[in-house]
Tab-separated table of C-alpha atoms in Angstrom:
chain	number	residue	atom	x	y	z
A	1	UNK	CA	-62.882	0.550	13.564
A	2	UNK	CA	-60.820	-0.219	16.736
A	3	UNK	CA	-59.072	-3.371	17.115
A	4	UNK	CA	-60.855	-5.805	19.095
A	5	UNK	CA	-58.419	-7.975	20.744
A	6	UNK	CA	-58.258	-9.442	24.261
A	7	UNK	CA	-55.655	-10.527	26.464
A	8	UNK	CA	-55.597	-11.632	29.904
A	9	UNK	CA	-53.146	-11.290	32.735
A	10	UNK	CA	-54.020	-13.216	35.630
A	11	UNK	CA	-52.645	-13.252	39.243
A	12	UNK	CA	-53.893	-13.584	42.589
A	13	UNK	CA	-52.738	-11.325	45.659
A	14	UNK	CA	-53.378	-10.938	49.453
A	15	UNK	CA	-54.830	-7.989	51.457
A	16	UNK	CA	-51.461	-7.288	52.575
A	17	UNK	CA	-48.433	-8.399	50.594
A	18	UNK	CA	-44.851	-8.772	51.649
A	19	UNK	CA	-41.799	-8.644	49.555
A	20	UNK	CA	-42.648	-10.357	46.137
A	21	UNK	CA	-40.151	-12.848	44.561
A	22	UNK	CA	-40.082	-13.295	41.008
A	23	UNK	CA	-43.294	-15.403	39.832
A	24	UNK	CA	-42.359	-18.991	39.310
A	25	UNK	CA	-45.168	-19.495	36.403
A	26	UNK	CA	-47.160	-17.458	34.378
A	27	UNK	CA	-50.665	-18.614	33.010
A	28	UNK	CA	-51.934	-17.925	29.679
A	29	UNK	CA	-53.111	-14.689	30.395
A	30	UNK	CA	-49.982	-13.457	32.086
A	31	UNK	CA	-47.963	-13.569	35.347
A	32	UNK	CA	-49.330	-15.395	38.297
A	33	UNK	CA	-48.093	-13.330	41.311
A	34	UNK	CA	-48.077	-15.029	45.043
A	35	UNK	CA	-47.565	-13.260	48.220
A	36	UNK	CA	-44.290	-12.822	50.113
A	37	UNK	CA	-41.636	-15.557	49.687
A	38	UNK	CA	-44.042	-18.313	48.774
A	39	UNK	CA	-44.502	-19.676	45.269
A	40	UNK	CA	-47.499	-20.433	43.194
A	41	UNK	CA	-47.410	-22.401	39.850
A	42	UNK	CA	-50.066	-22.818	37.214
A	43	UNK	CA	-50.251	-26.471	36.202
A	44	UNK	CA	-52.655	-25.892	33.435
A	45	UNK	CA	-55.047	-23.287	32.100
A	46	UNK	CA	-58.246	-24.325	30.642
A	47	UNK	CA	-60.681	-21.872	28.799
A	48	UNK	CA	-64.054	-21.890	27.136
A	49	UNK	CA	-64.360	-19.173	24.501
A	50	UNK	CA	-67.783	-18.577	22.734
A	51	UNK	CA	-67.875	-15.996	19.856
A	52	UNK	CA	-70.828	-15.218	17.834
A	53	UNK	CA	-69.151	-12.615	15.429
A	54	UNK	CA	-69.935	-9.699	17.656
A	55	UNK	CA	-69.315	-10.741	21.366
A	56	UNK	CA	-66.649	-12.815	22.880
A	57	UNK	CA	-67.043	-14.603	26.334
A	58	UNK	CA	-64.042	-16.456	28.040
A	59	UNK	CA	-64.674	-18.509	31.128
A	60	UNK	CA	-61.344	-19.152	32.659
A	61	UNK	CA	-60.184	-21.953	35.174
A	62	UNK	CA	-56.702	-22.507	36.524
A	63	UNK	CA	-55.449	-25.433	38.127
A	64	UNK	CA	-52.516	-24.085	40.385
A	65	UNK	CA	-49.993	-25.706	43.098
A	66	UNK	CA	-47.490	-24.324	45.447
A	67	UNK	CA	-47.681	-22.814	48.910
A	68	UNK	CA	-49.258	-19.452	48.276
A	69	UNK	CA	-51.912	-18.600	50.564
A	70	UNK	CA	-52.908	-15.499	48.529
A	71	UNK	CA	-52.046	-13.833	45.063
A	72	UNK	CA	-53.264	-11.423	42.498
A	73	UNK	CA	-53.945	-11.253	38.614
A	74	UNK	CA	-54.550	-8.580	35.965
A	75	UNK	CA	-56.262	-9.088	32.592
A	76	UNK	CA	-56.165	-6.460	29.678
A	77	UNK	CA	-59.284	-6.457	27.521
A	78	UNK	CA	-59.901	-4.279	24.383
A	79	UNK	CA	-63.254	-3.144	25.273
A	80	UNK	CA	-65.681	-2.552	28.075
A	81	UNK	CA	-65.781	-5.873	30.052
A	82	UNK	CA	-68.351	-7.564	32.375
A	83	UNK	CA	-67.046	-10.087	35.072
A	84	UNK	CA	-69.024	-12.740	36.818
A	85	UNK	CA	-68.400	-16.149	38.274
A	86	UNK	CA	-68.283	-18.932	36.133
A	87	UNK	CA	-69.826	-22.528	36.732
A	88	UNK	CA	-67.303	-25.098	36.973
A	89	UNK	CA	-69.695	-27.817	35.867
A	90	UNK	CA	-69.145	-26.396	32.280
A	91	UNK	CA	-65.848	-28.237	32.151
A	92	UNK	CA	-67.007	-31.535	33.184
A	93	UNK	CA	-69.712	-31.196	30.597
A	94	UNK	CA	-67.378	-30.188	27.835
A	95	UNK	CA	-65.084	-33.194	28.955
A	96	UNK	CA	-68.090	-35.512	28.256
A	97	UNK	CA	-68.694	-34.004	24.882
A	98	UNK	CA	-65.069	-34.449	23.739
A	99	UNK	CA	-63.905	-37.668	25.286
A	100	UNK	CA	-62.132	-39.953	22.968
A	101	UNK	CA	-63.572	-43.112	21.404
A	102	UNK	CA	-62.082	-46.185	22.411
A	103	UNK	CA	-61.755	-48.793	19.439
A	104	UNK	CA	-60.478	-52.064	19.204
A	105	UNK	CA	-58.336	-53.033	16.189
A	106	UNK	CA	-57.095	-56.438	15.378
A	107	UNK	CA	-53.325	-57.719	14.388
A	108	UNK	CA	-52.440	-60.851	12.597
A	109	UNK	CA	-49.043	-61.588	13.971
A	110	UNK	CA	-48.083	-62.342	17.385
A	111	UNK	CA	-46.201	-59.610	19.447
A	112	UNK	CA	-43.781	-59.385	22.062
A	113	UNK	CA	-46.561	-60.102	24.901
A	114	UNK	CA	-48.397	-62.954	22.857
A	115	UNK	CA	-47.850	-66.632	22.783
A	116	UNK	CA	-45.440	-67.947	22.044
A	117	UNK	CA	-43.438	-64.881	23.720
A	118	UNK	CA	-45.701	-64.541	26.517
A	119	UNK	CA	-48.895	-65.388	27.934
A	120	UNK	CA	-50.453	-62.026	27.960
A	121	UNK	CA	-52.542	-60.235	25.070
A	122	UNK	CA	-50.879	-56.923	23.742
A	123	UNK	CA	-52.689	-53.448	24.142
A	124	UNK	CA	-51.565	-50.121	22.942
A	125	UNK	CA	-53.201	-46.746	22.496
A	126	UNK	CA	-52.783	-46.123	19.729
A	127	UNK	CA	-61.961	-0.012	24.583
A	128	UNK	CA	-62.527	3.247	23.646
A	129	UNK	CA	-59.667	5.797	22.272
A	130	UNK	CA	-58.519	8.057	25.078
A	131	UNK	CA	-59.227	11.541	24.870
A	132	UNK	CA	-56.403	14.078	25.274
A	133	UNK	CA	-57.665	15.008	28.895
A	134	UNK	CA	-58.182	11.187	29.755
A	135	UNK	CA	-56.972	10.462	33.437
A	136	UNK	CA	-53.941	8.059	33.424
A	137	UNK	CA	-55.999	5.405	35.326
A	138	UNK	CA	-59.686	5.415	35.643
A	139	UNK	CA	-61.900	3.134	37.935
A	140	UNK	CA	-64.956	1.839	36.001
A	141	UNK	CA	-66.325	-0.399	38.649
A	142	UNK	CA	-65.247	-2.634	41.545
A	143	UNK	CA	-67.198	-5.627	42.776
A	144	UNK	CA	-66.760	-8.674	45.057
A	145	UNK	CA	-67.450	-11.995	43.219
A	146	UNK	CA	-67.054	-15.057	45.878
A	147	UNK	CA	-63.532	-15.033	46.692
A	148	UNK	CA	-62.667	-12.393	43.973
A	149	UNK	CA	-62.252	-8.774	44.606
A	150	UNK	CA	-62.410	-7.256	40.870
A	151	UNK	CA	-61.575	-3.792	39.804
A	152	UNK	CA	-62.205	-2.854	36.289
A	153	UNK	CA	-59.897	-0.061	34.886
A	154	UNK	CA	-58.940	2.289	32.194
A	155	UNK	CA	-55.255	3.167	31.717
A	156	UNK	CA	-53.327	5.601	29.679
A	157	UNK	CA	-49.909	4.972	30.705
A	158	UNK	CA	-48.057	1.633	31.924
A	159	UNK	CA	-46.559	3.085	34.842
A	160	UNK	CA	-49.447	4.873	36.054
A	161	UNK	CA	-51.432	1.565	35.938
A	162	UNK	CA	-48.696	-0.339	37.734
A	163	UNK	CA	-48.719	2.485	40.500
A	164	UNK	CA	-52.368	2.311	40.871
A	165	UNK	CA	-52.427	-1.445	41.018
A	166	UNK	CA	-49.630	-1.373	43.758
A	167	UNK	CA	-51.270	1.600	45.788
A	168	UNK	CA	-54.420	-0.786	45.831
A	169	UNK	CA	-52.799	-3.967	47.099
A	170	UNK	CA	-51.834	-5.266	43.611
A	171	UNK	CA	-48.065	-5.180	43.946
A	172	UNK	CA	-46.661	-6.438	40.618
A	173	UNK	CA	-43.356	-7.058	39.179
A	174	UNK	CA	-41.514	-4.242	37.275
A	175	UNK	CA	-41.329	-6.241	34.071
A	176	UNK	CA	-45.111	-6.089	33.950
A	177	UNK	CA	-45.195	-2.118	32.767
A	178	UNK	CA	-43.059	-2.960	29.803
A	179	UNK	CA	-45.154	-6.197	29.144
A	180	UNK	CA	-48.423	-4.215	29.079
A	181	UNK	CA	-47.298	-1.212	27.001
A	182	UNK	CA	-48.564	-2.491	23.868
A	183	UNK	CA	-52.006	-3.140	25.256
A	184	UNK	CA	-51.854	0.642	26.798
A	185	UNK	CA	-50.655	1.804	23.579
A	186	UNK	CA	-53.994	0.279	22.015
A	187	UNK	CA	-56.156	1.939	24.613
A	188	UNK	CA	-57.353	-1.210	26.258
A	189	UNK	CA	-59.076	-1.487	29.437
A	190	UNK	CA	-58.238	-3.705	32.328
A	191	UNK	CA	-59.620	-6.143	34.899
A	192	UNK	CA	-57.698	-6.435	38.083
A	193	UNK	CA	-58.621	-9.340	40.172
A	194	UNK	CA	-57.282	-10.020	43.839
A	195	UNK	CA	-58.313	-13.165	45.625
A	196	UNK	CA	-60.085	-12.864	48.952
A	197	UNK	CA	-60.477	-16.211	50.038
A	198	UNK	CA	-62.574	-17.178	52.931
A	199	UNK	CA	-60.596	-19.831	54.134
A	200	UNK	CA	-57.232	-18.087	54.685
A	201	UNK	CA	-55.518	-21.234	56.286
A	202	UNK	CA	-55.143	-23.285	53.171
A	203	UNK	CA	-52.723	-22.545	50.158
A	204	UNK	CA	-54.135	-22.128	46.816
A	205	UNK	CA	-54.089	-25.582	45.128
A	206	UNK	CA	-56.227	-27.167	42.739
A	207	UNK	CA	-58.947	-25.682	40.508
A	208	UNK	CA	-59.782	-22.209	41.542
A	209	UNK	CA	-63.278	-21.070	40.785
A	210	UNK	CA	-63.606	-20.139	37.135
A	211	UNK	CA	-64.353	-16.341	36.008
A	212	UNK	CA	-66.497	-15.355	33.258
A	213	UNK	CA	-65.516	-12.073	30.973
A	214	UNK	CA	-67.717	-10.863	28.370
A	215	UNK	CA	-66.773	-7.888	25.815
A	216	UNK	CA	-67.499	-6.695	22.429
A	217	UNK	CA	-65.156	-8.367	19.680
A	218	UNK	CA	-65.181	-8.526	15.858
A	219	UNK	CA	-62.377	-10.937	16.037
A	220	UNK	CA	-61.789	-13.953	18.116
A	221	UNK	CA	-58.371	-13.622	19.816
A	222	UNK	CA	-57.511	-15.456	22.932
A	223	UNK	CA	-54.523	-13.737	24.736
A	224	UNK	CA	-51.339	-15.459	25.250
A	225	UNK	CA	-48.588	-12.744	24.782
A	226	UNK	CA	-48.001	-11.970	28.470
A	227	UNK	CA	-47.332	-15.733	29.043
A	228	UNK	CA	-43.709	-14.694	27.954
A	229	UNK	CA	-43.186	-13.957	31.613
A	230	UNK	CA	-43.351	-17.546	32.675
A	231	UNK	CA	-40.223	-19.300	33.672
A	232	UNK	CA	-41.487	-22.842	33.345
A	233	UNK	CA	-43.296	-24.761	30.504
A	234	UNK	CA	-47.105	-23.985	29.826
A	235	UNK	CA	-50.127	-25.788	28.984
A	236	UNK	CA	-53.138	-24.700	27.488
A	237	UNK	CA	-56.637	-26.368	26.619
A	238	UNK	CA	-59.017	-24.170	24.684
A	239	UNK	CA	-62.517	-24.912	23.956
A	240	UNK	CA	-63.941	-22.723	21.300
A	241	UNK	CA	-67.737	-22.348	20.582
A	242	UNK	CA	-68.404	-20.652	17.099
A	243	UNK	CA	-70.344	-21.076	13.675
A	244	UNK	CA	-67.711	-23.104	12.348
A	245	UNK	CA	-64.458	-25.234	13.246
A	246	UNK	CA	-61.716	-22.769	14.271
A	247	UNK	CA	-58.034	-23.057	14.218
A	248	UNK	CA	-55.268	-20.792	15.481
A	249	UNK	CA	-53.517	-18.757	12.680
A	250	UNK	CA	-50.134	-19.769	13.971
A	251	UNK	CA	-48.466	-21.335	16.879
A	252	UNK	CA	-47.156	-17.992	18.208
A	253	UNK	CA	-44.057	-19.607	19.495
A	254	UNK	CA	-45.425	-22.775	21.027
A	255	UNK	CA	-45.813	-26.446	19.653
A	256	UNK	CA	-48.209	-27.081	17.121
A	257	UNK	CA	-51.834	-26.433	18.510
A	258	UNK	CA	-53.486	-30.167	18.386
A	259	UNK	CA	-57.134	-30.445	17.758
A	260	UNK	CA	-58.599	-33.328	19.910
A	261	UNK	CA	-62.105	-32.511	19.181
A	262	UNK	CA	-64.116	-30.744	16.199
A	263	UNK	CA	-68.048	-31.224	15.930
A	264	UNK	CA	-71.473	-29.713	16.162
A	265	UNK	CA	-73.060	-29.940	19.865
A	266	UNK	CA	-76.457	-28.967	21.079
A	267	UNK	CA	-76.139	-29.015	24.766
A	268	UNK	CA	-80.184	-28.384	26.077
A	269	UNK	CA	-79.549	-27.522	29.643
A	270	UNK	CA	-77.156	-26.374	32.252
A	271	UNK	CA	-74.038	-23.810	32.191
A	272	UNK	CA	-72.971	-24.869	28.744
A	273	UNK	CA	-76.007	-24.459	27.071
A	274	UNK	CA	-76.707	-20.982	28.501
A	275	UNK	CA	-73.362	-20.162	27.047
A	276	UNK	CA	-73.659	-21.948	23.835
A	277	UNK	CA	-77.243	-20.423	22.895
A	278	UNK	CA	-80.290	-22.168	21.866
A	279	UNK	CA	-79.004	-23.298	18.332
A	280	UNK	CA	-76.465	-25.985	17.643
A	281	UNK	CA	-72.780	-24.683	17.744
A	282	UNK	CA	-69.491	-26.133	16.496
A	283	UNK	CA	-67.043	-26.968	19.139
A	284	UNK	CA	-63.351	-27.153	18.544
A	285	UNK	CA	-61.187	-28.168	21.255
A	286	UNK	CA	-57.338	-27.484	21.060
A	287	UNK	CA	-54.481	-28.303	23.121
A	288	UNK	CA	-51.106	-26.715	23.038
A	289	UNK	CA	-48.059	-26.556	24.895
A	290	UNK	CA	-45.482	-24.075	25.193
A	291	UNK	CA	-42.048	-25.354	26.319
A	292	UNK	CA	-40.098	-22.311	26.129
A	293	UNK	CA	-42.773	-19.435	27.112
A	294	UNK	CA	-40.205	-16.636	26.246
A	295	UNK	CA	-40.691	-17.682	22.785
A	296	UNK	CA	-44.404	-16.512	22.938
A	297	UNK	CA	-44.661	-13.510	20.464
A	298	UNK	CA	-48.189	-12.690	20.017
A	299	UNK	CA	-51.730	-13.449	21.170
A	300	UNK	CA	-53.718	-16.250	19.551
A	301	UNK	CA	-55.761	-15.118	16.668
A	302	UNK	CA	-58.399	-18.029	15.706
A	303	UNK	CA	-59.954	-18.251	12.141
A	304	UNK	CA	-62.453	-20.429	10.502
A	305	UNK	CA	-61.355	-23.643	8.689
A	306	UNK	CA	-61.873	-23.912	5.064
A	307	UNK	CA	-64.409	-26.908	5.778
A	308	UNK	CA	-66.159	-27.988	9.210
A	309	UNK	CA	-64.568	-31.409	9.270
A	310	UNK	CA	-65.783	-33.171	12.271
A	311	UNK	CA	-63.008	-35.018	14.344
A	312	UNK	CA	-62.744	-37.239	17.465
A	313	UNK	CA	-59.875	-38.880	19.011
A	314	UNK	CA	-59.639	-42.427	18.931
A	315	UNK	CA	-57.858	-44.641	21.684
A	316	UNK	CA	-56.954	-47.922	20.130
A	317	UNK	CA	-56.677	-51.227	21.830
A	318	UNK	CA	-54.895	-53.827	19.647
A	319	UNK	CA	-55.915	-57.348	20.039
A	320	UNK	CA	-54.549	-60.376	18.605
A	321	UNK	CA	-57.178	-61.769	16.017
A	322	UNK	CA	-58.522	-64.956	17.210
A	323	UNK	CA	-61.208	-67.660	16.242
A	324	UNK	CA	-62.774	-69.543	19.112
A	325	UNK	CA	-60.057	-68.383	21.198
A	326	UNK	CA	-57.281	-69.799	18.970
A	327	UNK	CA	-54.910	-67.162	17.389
A	328	UNK	CA	-55.836	-66.630	13.707
A	329	UNK	CA	-52.356	-66.747	12.705
A	330	UNK	CA	-51.932	-70.424	14.200
A	331	UNK	CA	-55.006	-71.596	12.341
A	332	UNK	CA	-53.841	-69.912	9.242
A	333	UNK	CA	-50.354	-71.441	9.633
A	334	UNK	CA	-51.834	-74.706	10.472
A	335	UNK	CA	-53.964	-74.851	7.324
A	336	UNK	CA	-50.878	-73.770	5.160
A	337	UNK	CA	-48.853	-76.545	6.586
A	338	UNK	CA	-51.945	-79.243	5.798
A	339	UNK	CA	-52.344	-77.766	2.271
A	340	UNK	CA	-48.516	-78.199	1.722
A	341	UNK	CA	-48.540	-81.622	3.174
A	342	UNK	CA	-51.693	-82.695	1.196
A	343	UNK	CA	-49.928	-81.104	-2.110
A	344	UNK	CA	-46.748	-82.988	-1.627
A	345	UNK	CA	-48.693	-86.274	-1.038
A	346	UNK	CA	-50.555	-85.645	-4.505
A	347	UNK	CA	-46.985	-84.888	-6.221
A	348	UNK	CA	-45.717	-88.030	-4.959
A	349	UNK	CA	-48.448	-90.210	-5.910
A	350	UNK	CA	-48.274	-88.688	-9.163
A	351	UNK	CA	-44.604	-89.331	-9.780
A	352	UNK	CA	-44.900	-92.813	-8.198
A	353	UNK	CA	-47.220	-93.710	-10.948
A	354	UNK	CA	-45.087	-92.438	-14.146
A	355	UNK	CA	-42.284	-95.242	-13.971
A	356	UNK	CA	-44.913	-97.940	-14.515
A	357	UNK	CA	-46.607	-96.268	-17.024
A	358	UNK	CA	-43.400	-95.735	-19.299
A	359	UNK	CA	-42.348	-99.401	-18.387
A	360	UNK	CA	-45.498	-100.751	-19.966
A	361	UNK	CA	-45.297	-98.426	-23.194
A	362	UNK	CA	-41.755	-99.788	-23.845
A	363	UNK	CA	-42.778	-103.369	-23.688
A	364	UNK	CA	-45.630	-102.828	-26.004
A	365	UNK	CA	-43.248	-101.061	-28.442
A	366	UNK	CA	-40.444	-103.968	-28.398
A	367	UNK	CA	-43.571	-106.418	-29.384
């Protein structure tokens, strides 16, 4: 059975490109390529992955900055893919599902900003195999999706793929041919995307329209290997919809992945419900940072955890314990002082009575 691994390499490009500078950033799916001498950077990559054991769908959105007006990207996939525009409201809905709980927890002793130190209350947060006669590059299809010009390709040679892309307006750095060779060796197909913005007077900034890619896959793999081309730290936010709680098999050269939400959800309407399906699905939200992208050595392979343990982040707001507006420590300390004072009075009274009793006993003995 051929391997079902997905890898994405995105970059945006103009209809006419000048000389390319080295890309300032790479996104989680590869190098982001600006036009001319401009620069573009991916501030954050956020993706929703839906996997049912047979089919994988990825909805990707990039938040970018810089001064580039046009750019391009390429996306390797292991099997024949379909591409369509995604709906950005899906990310808003996921944000509501996974937002952290706000909890209050009390503390007893006063802290730096509490009286008597201060008057303020402390608060802390807590692809099919190629035949011998297969052409170096084949065009499966080409379509215009909103601002995107999308070409779906097959390739049996990395240099031929690079040459085809450049001859069709996708000018890419020489290093790309080396980086995509492992995917060419595995006979993957490709999605090449060029941004054709309707408003060409504005630079590419903020959240770009998401794209939705669908392909067959018997494993859940999220592409990250091509991010090693990045020159600056990367940030990944990943929402995984599957039958069970999922986890990356390894950090692949980044910091330890952090689970920010895990639990069953059942959206009833909207784009998230359409992606998730009619039945409840387990959602795992994962954040990860890649301080040194050059250390990325593989794609993310995600696997089911031993148990579907739910989890939600909690933001704790610490408050000084009070009773009727009076700090509990002060009341307790006052009670202790009162108790000690009362005990001292009792002891003194007992001691005051003992001499008289002893004197009376001695007088009686003398008689």
